[in-house]
Short mmCIF file of C-alpha atoms in Angstrom, two decimals:
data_model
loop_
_atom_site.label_atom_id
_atom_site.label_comp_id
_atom_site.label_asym_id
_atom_site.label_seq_id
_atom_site.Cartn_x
_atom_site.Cartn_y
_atom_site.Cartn_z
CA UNK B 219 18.88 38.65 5.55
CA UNK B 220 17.32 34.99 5.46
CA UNK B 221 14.45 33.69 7.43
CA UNK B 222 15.42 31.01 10.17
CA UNK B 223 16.59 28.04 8.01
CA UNK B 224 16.22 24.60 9.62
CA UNK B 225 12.31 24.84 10.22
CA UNK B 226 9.82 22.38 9.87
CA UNK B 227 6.41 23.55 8.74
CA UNK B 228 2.94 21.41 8.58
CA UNK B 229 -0.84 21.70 8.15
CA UNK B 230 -3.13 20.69 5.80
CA UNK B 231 -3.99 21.59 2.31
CA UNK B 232 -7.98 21.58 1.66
CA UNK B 233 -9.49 22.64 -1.87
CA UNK B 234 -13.66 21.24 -2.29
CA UNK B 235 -13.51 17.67 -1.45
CA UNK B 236 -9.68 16.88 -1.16
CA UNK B 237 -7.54 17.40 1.49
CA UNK B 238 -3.68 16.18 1.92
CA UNK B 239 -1.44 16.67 5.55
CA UNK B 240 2.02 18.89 4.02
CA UNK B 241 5.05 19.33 5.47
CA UNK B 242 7.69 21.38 4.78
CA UNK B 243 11.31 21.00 5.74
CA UNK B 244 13.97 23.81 5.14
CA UNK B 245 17.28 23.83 6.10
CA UNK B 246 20.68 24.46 4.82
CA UNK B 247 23.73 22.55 3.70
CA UNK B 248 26.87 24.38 2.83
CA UNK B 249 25.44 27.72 2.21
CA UNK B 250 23.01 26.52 -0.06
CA UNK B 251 19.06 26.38 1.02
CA UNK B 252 17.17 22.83 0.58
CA UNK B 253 13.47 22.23 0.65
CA UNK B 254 11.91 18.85 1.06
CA UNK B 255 8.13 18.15 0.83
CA UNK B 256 6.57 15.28 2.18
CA UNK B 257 2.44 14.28 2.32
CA UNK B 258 2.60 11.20 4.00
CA UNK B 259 -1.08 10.06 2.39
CA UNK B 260 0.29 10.43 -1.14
CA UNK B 261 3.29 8.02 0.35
CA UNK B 262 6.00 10.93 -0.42
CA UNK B 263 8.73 11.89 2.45
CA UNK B 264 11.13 14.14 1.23
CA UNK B 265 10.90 15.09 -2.37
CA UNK B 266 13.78 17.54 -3.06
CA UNK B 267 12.42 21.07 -4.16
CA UNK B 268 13.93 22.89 -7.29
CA UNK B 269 14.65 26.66 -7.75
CA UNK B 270 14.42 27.44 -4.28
CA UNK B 271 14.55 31.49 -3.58
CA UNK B 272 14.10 32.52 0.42
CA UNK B 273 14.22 35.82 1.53
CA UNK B 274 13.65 37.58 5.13
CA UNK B 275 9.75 37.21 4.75
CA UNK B 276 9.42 34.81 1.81
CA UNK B 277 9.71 31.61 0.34
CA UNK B 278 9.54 30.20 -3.28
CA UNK B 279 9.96 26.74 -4.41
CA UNK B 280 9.45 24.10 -7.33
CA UNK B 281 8.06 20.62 -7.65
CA UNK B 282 7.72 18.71 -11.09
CA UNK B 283 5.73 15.49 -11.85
CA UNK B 284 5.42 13.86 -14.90
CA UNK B 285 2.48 15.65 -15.61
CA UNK B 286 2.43 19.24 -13.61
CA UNK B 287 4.51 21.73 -12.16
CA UNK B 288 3.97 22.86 -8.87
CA UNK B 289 5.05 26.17 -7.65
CA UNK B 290 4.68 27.00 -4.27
CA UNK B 291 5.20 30.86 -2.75
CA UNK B 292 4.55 31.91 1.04
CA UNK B 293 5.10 34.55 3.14
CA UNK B 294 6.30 34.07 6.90
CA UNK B 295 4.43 35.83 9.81
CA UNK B 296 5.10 34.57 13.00
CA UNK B 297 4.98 30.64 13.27
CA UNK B 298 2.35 30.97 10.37
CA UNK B 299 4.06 30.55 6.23
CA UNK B 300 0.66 31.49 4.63
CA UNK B 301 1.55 29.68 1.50
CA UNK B 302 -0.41 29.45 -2.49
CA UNK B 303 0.28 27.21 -4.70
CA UNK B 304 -0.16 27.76 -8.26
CA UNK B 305 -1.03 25.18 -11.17
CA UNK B 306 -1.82 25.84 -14.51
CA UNK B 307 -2.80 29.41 -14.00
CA UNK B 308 -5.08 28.48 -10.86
CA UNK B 309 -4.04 29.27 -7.50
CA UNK B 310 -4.70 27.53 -4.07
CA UNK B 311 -4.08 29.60 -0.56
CA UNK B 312 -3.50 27.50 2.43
CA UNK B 313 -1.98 27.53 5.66
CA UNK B 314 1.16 25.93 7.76
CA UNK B 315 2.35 26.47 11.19
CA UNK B 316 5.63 25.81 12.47
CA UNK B 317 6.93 22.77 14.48
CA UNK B 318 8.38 24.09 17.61
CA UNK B 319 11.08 22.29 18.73
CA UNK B 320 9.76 21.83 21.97
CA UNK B 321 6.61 19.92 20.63
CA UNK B 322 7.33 15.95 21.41
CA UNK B 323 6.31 13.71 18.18
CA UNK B 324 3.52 12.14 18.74
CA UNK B 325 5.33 8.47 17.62
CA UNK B 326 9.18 7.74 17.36
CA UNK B 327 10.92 4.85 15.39
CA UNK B 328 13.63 2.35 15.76
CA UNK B 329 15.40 0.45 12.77
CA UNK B 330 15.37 -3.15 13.87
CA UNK B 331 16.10 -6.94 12.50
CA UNK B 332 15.56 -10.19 13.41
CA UNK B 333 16.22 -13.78 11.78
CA UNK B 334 14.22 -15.63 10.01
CA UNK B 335 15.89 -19.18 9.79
CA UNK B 336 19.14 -18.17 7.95
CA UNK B 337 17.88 -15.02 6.99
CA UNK B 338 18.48 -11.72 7.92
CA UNK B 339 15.30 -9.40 8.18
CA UNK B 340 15.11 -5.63 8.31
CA UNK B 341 12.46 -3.35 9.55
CA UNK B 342 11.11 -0.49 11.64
CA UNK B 343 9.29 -0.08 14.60
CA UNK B 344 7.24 3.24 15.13
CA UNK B 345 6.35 3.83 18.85
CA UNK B 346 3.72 6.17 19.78
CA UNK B 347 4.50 8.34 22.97
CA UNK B 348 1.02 7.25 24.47
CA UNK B 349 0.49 3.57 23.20
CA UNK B 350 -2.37 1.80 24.01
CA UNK B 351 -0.80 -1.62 24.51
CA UNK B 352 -2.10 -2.73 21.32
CA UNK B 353 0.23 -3.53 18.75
CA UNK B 354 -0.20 -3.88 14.60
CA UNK B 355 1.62 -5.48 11.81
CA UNK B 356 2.17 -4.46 8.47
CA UNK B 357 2.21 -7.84 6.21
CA UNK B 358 4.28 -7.79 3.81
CA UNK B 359 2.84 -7.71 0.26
CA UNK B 360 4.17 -8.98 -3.76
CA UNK B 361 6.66 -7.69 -5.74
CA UNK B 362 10.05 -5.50 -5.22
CA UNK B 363 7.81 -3.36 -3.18
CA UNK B 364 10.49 -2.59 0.57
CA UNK B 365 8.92 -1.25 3.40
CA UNK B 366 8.80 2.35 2.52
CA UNK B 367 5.59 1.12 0.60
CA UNK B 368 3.62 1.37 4.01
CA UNK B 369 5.65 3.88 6.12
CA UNK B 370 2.62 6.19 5.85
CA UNK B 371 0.50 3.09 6.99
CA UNK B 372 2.99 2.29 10.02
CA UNK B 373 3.15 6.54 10.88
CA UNK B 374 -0.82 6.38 10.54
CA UNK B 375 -1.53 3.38 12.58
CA UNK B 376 0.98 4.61 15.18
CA UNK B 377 -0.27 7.98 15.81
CA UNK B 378 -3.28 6.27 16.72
CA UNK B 379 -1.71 4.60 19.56
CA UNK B 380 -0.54 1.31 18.13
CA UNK B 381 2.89 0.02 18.30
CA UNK B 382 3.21 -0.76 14.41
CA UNK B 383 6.37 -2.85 12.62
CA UNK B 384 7.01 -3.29 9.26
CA UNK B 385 9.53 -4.82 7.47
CA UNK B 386 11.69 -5.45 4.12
CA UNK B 387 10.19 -8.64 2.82
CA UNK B 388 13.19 -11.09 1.86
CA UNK B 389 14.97 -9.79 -0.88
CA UNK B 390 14.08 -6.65 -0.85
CA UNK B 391 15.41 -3.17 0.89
CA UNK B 392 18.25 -4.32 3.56
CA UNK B 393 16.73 -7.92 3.65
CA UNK B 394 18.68 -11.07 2.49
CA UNK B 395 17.31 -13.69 0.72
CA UNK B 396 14.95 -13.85 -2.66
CA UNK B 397 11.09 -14.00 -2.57
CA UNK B 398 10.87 -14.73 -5.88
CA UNK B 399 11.97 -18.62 -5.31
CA UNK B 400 9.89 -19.42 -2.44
CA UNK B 401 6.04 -19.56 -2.27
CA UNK B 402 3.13 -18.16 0.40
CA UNK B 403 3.68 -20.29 3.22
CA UNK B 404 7.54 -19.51 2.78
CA UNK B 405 7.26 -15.78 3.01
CA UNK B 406 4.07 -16.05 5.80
CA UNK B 407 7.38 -17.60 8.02
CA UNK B 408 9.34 -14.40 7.36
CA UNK B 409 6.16 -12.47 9.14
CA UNK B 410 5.45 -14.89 11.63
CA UNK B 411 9.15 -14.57 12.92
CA UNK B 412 8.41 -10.94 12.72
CA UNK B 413 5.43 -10.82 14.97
CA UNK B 414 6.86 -12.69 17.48
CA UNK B 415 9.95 -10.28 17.24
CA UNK B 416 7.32 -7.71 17.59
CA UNK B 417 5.37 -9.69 20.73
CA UNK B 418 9.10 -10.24 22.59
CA UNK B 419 11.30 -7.21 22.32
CA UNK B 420 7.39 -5.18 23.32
CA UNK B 421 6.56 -7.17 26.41
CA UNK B 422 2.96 -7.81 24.66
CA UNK B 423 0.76 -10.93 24.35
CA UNK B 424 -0.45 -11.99 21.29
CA UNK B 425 -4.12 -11.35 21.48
CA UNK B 426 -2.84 -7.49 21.92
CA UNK B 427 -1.36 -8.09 18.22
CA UNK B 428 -3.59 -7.50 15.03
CA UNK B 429 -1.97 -7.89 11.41
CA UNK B 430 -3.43 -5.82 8.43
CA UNK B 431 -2.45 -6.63 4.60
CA UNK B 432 -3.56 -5.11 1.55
CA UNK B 433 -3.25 -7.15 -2.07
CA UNK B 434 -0.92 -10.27 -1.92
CA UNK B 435 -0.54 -9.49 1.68
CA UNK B 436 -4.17 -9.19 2.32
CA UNK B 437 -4.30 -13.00 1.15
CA UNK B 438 -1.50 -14.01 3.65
CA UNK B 439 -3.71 -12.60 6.74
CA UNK B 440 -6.00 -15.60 6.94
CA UNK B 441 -3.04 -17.95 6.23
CA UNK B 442 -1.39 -16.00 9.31
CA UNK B 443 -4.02 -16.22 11.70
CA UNK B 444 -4.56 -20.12 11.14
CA UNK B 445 -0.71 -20.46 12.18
CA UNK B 446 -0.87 -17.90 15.01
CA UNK B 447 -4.91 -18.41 16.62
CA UNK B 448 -3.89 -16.57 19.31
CA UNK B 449 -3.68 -13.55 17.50
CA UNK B 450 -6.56 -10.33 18.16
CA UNK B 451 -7.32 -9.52 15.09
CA UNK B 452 -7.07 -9.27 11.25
CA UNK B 453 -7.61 -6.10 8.56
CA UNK B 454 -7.78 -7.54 5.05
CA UNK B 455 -7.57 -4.83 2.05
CA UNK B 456 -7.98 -6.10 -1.39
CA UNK B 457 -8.22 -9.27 -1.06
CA UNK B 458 -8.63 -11.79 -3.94
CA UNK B 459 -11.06 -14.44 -3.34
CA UNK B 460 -9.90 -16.57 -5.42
CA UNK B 461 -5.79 -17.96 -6.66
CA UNK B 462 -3.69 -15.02 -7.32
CA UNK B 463 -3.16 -16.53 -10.98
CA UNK B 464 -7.23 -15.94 -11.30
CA UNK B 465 -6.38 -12.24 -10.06
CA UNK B 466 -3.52 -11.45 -12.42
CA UNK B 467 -6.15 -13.04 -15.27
CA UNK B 468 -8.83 -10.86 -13.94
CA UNK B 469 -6.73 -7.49 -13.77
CA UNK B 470 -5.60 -8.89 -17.49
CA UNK B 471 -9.02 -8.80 -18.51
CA UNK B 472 -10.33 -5.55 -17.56
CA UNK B 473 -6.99 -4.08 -19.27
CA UNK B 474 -7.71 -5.42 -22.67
CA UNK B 475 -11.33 -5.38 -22.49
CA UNK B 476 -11.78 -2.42 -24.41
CA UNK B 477 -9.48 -3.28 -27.11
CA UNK B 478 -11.37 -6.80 -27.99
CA UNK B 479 -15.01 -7.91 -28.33
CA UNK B 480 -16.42 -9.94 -25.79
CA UNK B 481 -15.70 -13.17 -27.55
CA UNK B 482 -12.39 -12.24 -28.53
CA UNK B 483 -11.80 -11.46 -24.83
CA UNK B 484 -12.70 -14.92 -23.88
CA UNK B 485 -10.51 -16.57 -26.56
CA UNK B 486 -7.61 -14.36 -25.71
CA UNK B 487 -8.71 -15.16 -22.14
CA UNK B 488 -7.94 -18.82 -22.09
CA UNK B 489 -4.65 -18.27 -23.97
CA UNK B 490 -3.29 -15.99 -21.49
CA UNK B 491 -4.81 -18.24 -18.68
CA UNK B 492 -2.04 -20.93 -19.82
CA UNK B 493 0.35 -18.79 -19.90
CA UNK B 494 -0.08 -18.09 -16.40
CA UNK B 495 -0.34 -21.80 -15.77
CA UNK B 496 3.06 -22.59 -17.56
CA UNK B 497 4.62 -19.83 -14.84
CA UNK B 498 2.82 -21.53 -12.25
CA UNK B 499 4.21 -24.85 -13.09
CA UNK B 500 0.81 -26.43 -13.36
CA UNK B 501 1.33 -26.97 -17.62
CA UNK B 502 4.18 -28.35 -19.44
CA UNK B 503 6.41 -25.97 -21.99
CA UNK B 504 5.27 -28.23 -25.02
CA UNK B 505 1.41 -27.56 -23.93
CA UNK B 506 1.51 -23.78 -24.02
CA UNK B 507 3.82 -24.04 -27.38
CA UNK B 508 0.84 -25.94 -29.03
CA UNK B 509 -1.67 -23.75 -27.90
CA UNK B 510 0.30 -20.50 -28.54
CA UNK B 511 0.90 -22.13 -32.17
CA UNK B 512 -2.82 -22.68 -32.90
CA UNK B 513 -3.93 -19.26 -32.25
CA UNK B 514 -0.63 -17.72 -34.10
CA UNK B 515 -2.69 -16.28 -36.82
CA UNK B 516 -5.49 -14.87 -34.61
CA UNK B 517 -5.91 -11.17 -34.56
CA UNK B 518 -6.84 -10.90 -30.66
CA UNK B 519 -2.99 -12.73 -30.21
CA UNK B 520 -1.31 -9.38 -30.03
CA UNK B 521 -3.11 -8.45 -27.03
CA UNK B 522 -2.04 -11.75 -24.80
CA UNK B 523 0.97 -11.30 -23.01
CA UNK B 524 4.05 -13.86 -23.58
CA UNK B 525 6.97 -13.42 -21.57
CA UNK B 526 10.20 -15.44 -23.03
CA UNK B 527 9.54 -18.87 -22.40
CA UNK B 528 13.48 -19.51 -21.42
CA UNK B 529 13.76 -16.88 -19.21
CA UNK B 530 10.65 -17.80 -17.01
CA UNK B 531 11.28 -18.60 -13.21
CA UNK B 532 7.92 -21.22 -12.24
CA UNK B 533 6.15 -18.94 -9.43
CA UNK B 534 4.26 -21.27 -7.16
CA UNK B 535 2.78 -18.25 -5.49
CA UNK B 536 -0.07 -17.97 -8.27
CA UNK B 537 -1.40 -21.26 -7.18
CA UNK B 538 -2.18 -20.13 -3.80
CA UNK B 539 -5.89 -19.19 -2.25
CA UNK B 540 -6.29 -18.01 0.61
CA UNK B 541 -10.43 -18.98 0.72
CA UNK B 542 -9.16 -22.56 2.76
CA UNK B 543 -8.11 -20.39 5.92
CA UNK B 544 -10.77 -17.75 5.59
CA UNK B 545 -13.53 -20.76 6.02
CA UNK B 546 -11.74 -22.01 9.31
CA UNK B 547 -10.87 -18.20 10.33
CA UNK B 548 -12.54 -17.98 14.08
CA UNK B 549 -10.88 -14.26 14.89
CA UNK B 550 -12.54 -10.75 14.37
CA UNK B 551 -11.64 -9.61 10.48
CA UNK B 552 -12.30 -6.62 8.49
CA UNK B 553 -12.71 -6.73 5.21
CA UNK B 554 -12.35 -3.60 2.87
CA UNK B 555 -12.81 -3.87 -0.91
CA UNK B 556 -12.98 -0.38 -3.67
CA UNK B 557 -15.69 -0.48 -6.15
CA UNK B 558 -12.96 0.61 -8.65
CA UNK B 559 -10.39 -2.25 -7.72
CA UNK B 560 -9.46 -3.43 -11.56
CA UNK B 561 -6.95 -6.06 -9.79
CA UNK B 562 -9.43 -8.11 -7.82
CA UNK B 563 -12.25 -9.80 -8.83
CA UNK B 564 -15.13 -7.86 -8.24
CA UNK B 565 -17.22 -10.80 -6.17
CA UNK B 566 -13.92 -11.23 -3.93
CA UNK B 567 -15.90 -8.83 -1.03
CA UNK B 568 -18.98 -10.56 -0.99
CA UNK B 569 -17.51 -14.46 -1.55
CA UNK B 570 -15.35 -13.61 1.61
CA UNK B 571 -18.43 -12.37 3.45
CA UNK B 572 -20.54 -15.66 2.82
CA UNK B 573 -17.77 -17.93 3.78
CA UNK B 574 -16.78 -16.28 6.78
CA UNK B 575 -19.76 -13.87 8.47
CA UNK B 576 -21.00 -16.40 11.11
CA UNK B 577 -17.57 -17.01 11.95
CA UNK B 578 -17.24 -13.82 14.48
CA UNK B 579 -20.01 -11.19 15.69
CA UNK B 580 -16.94 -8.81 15.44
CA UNK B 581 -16.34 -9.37 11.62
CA UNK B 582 -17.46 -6.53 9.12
CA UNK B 583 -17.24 -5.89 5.26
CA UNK B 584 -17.05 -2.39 3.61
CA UNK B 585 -17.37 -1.35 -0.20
CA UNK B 586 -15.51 1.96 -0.69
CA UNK B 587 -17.64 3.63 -4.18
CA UNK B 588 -14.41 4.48 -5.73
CA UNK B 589 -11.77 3.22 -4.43
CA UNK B 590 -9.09 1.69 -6.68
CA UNK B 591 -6.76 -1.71 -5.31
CA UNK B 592 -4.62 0.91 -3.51
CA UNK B 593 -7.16 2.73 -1.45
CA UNK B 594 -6.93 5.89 -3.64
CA UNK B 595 -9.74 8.00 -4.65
CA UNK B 596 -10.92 7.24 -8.26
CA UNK B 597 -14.24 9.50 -7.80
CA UNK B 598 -14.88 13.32 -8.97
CA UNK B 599 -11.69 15.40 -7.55
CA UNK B 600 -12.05 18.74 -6.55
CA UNK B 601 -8.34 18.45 -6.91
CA UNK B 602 -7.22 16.48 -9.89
CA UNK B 603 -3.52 17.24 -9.66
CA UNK B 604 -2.56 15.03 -6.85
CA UNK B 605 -3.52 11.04 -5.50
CA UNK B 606 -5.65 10.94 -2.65
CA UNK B 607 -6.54 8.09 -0.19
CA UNK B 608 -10.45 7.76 0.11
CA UNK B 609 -11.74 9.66 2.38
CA UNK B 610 -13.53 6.63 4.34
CA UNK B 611 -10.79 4.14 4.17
CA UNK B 612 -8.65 5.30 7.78
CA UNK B 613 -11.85 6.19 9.19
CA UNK B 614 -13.77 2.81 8.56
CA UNK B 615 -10.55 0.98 10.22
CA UNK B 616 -10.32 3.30 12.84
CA UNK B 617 -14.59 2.81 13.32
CA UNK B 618 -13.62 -1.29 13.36
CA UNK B 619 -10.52 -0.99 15.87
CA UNK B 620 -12.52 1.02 18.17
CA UNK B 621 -16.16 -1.23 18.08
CA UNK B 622 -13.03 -4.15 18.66
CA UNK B 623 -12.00 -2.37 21.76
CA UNK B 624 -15.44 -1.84 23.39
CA UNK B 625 -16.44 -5.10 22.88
CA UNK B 626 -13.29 -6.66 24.55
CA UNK B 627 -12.45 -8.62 21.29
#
């Protein structure tokens, strides 16, 4: 005889200084038995588990990364699976308890779109079951990168009482459209149509609406707010203070830096730095020939990255800065930078801070010791085998959104 199938099981897994939120769905599908695990701060829903064996009072499963295998065994009692996992030869106990049926979700969600011009825009809206008539969006960000990059974001944000959207940036996911031919101000329309989607089909006034954006998105908050004043609040997370060509060169740098001396760096530095301005549009073809020509026989050329000069799309984006909108920014902002951001470059925190700290009582900056461009931990892991968020990043943004409401901001 099996144990129920169809359960869902969560709690948290603690070892030393990490902790991650796991859940465990089981449930079967033509007589076979499927496992999914999901731990929403690692940004995985639903990995598929491998050599699955359940019995009346047990449960085995496998996940594999590139790098470990996990195996998982537990024993049900009750609503209790008192689980270990077991890496390497070291094993971890830790606890889940069922989710009864009855319990309500704290937040529900609702696939939605809306146009943008002639575009057609996908997203989803997560709706927490006791809002506080406060509503966040997620800004879309560079790259391929759908919304499923910031579902754990949107779940967060919601369970803390915030109606939260997100969305498939054009060209991406379900969207239509192509982000790679249009620049900032192009895509900032896309979320602009979506936060008044957002303020419309919610009943809520703008000044109940903050936006948040980490990286490329993080740059298009200020641009945002100058189009939308009306809007409560912003939450900026690695921002560059400076063009996002100087970023790319930046995260370039600290890349090769340990493979060239500190003059070869800068040499190699101003090669690369064309390159980038060729893509940009801002040098001519024949200009970046010559200058890749005269350093052909340099040894540091090998490290400077050349895409195929007929192939390259110009990308106006690296050309943009977002420091003109933080000057004139007049609405509360946070600010939140890692110590171990190898993207950004490293002055971006305190540059923002001087150009924008009489602006608002309400504004605040935080340095998070070692956190990396994505939030994640970078310090001394108790726990080594999986990612985790720093422990201060929700907190400090919950700390801000809180001070924000007391002070009728």
């Amino acid at each position: 005889s099996q144990h129920s199938i169809e359960n869902k099981y969560s709690g948290v897994f603690r070892y030393g200084n990490f902790s991650t939120e796991i859940i465990i769905d089981i449930n079967q599908k033509n007589d076979l038995n499927q496992v999914f695990f999901s731990s929403p701060e690692q940004n995985a829903y639903g990995i598929p588990a491998r050599e699955i064996a359940i019995e009346s009072d047990s449960i085995a499963f496998v996940l594999q990364s590139d790098f470990f295998r996990y195996e998982f065994k537990g024993e049900f009692q009750g609503d209790s699976l008192n689980m270990s996992l077991s890496i390497e030869k070291d094993v971890y106990p830790f606890a889940l308890i069922r989710s009864s049926s009855i319990q309500e979700e704290q937040i529900s969600s609702r696939d939605i779109r809306f146009r943008s011009g002639n575009l057609l825009l996908y997203g989803t809206l997560y709706l927490p079951k006791k809002p506080n008539g406060k509503a966040i969006y997620l800004v879309t960000s560079s790259g391929d990168q759908d919304r499923s990059a910031s579902r754990a974001e949107a779940q967060f944000l919601a369970r803390q009482g915030y109606i939260t959207l997100h969305s498939d940036k054009r060209g991406t996911g379900l969207s239509d459209g192509n982000w790679q031919e249009v620049g900032i101000p192009e895509l900032c329309v896309d979320d602009i149509r979506a936060i008044t989607y957002l303020s419309e089909t919610n009943g809520l006034n703008y000044s109940n609406i903050g936006i948040k954006g980490s990286s490329q998105g993080a740059s298009k908050v200020p641009y945002i707010l100058s189009k939308m004043p009306e809007l409560g609040f912003g939450i900026v997370v690695s921002c560059p203070a400076s063009t996002l060509l100087d970023s790319d060169l930046n995260y370039w740098k600290n890349r090769t830096r340990k493979e060239l001396s500190e003059d070869e760096l800068n040499q190699a530095a101003e090669v690369q730095r064309s390159v980038f301005l060729f893509i940009a549009g801002v040098i001519s073809r024949e200009e970046l020939s010559n200058q890749i020509e005269r350093a052909r026989n340099e040894t540091w050329m090998s490290e400077v990255w050349v895409p195929e000069l007929d192939s390259v799309r110009t990308d106006q984006k690296l050309n943009y800065t977002p420091m003109p909108f933080f000057e004139q920014l007049k609405k509360p902002i946070l600010v939140i930078q890692g110590s171990s951001d190898e993207i950004i470059p490293s002055h971006s925190l305190k540059t923002i801070q001087r150009l924008t700290e009489n602006n608002n009582p309400g504004n605040r900056y935080v340095e998070l010791k070692n956190a990396d461009h994505s939030m994640m931990f970078q310090g001394e892991s108790d726990f080594p085998y999986w990612p985790a968020l720093h422990p201060a990043y929700q907190s400090e943004m919950l700390k801000w959104l809180n001070q924000l409401e007391l002070s009728g901001k």
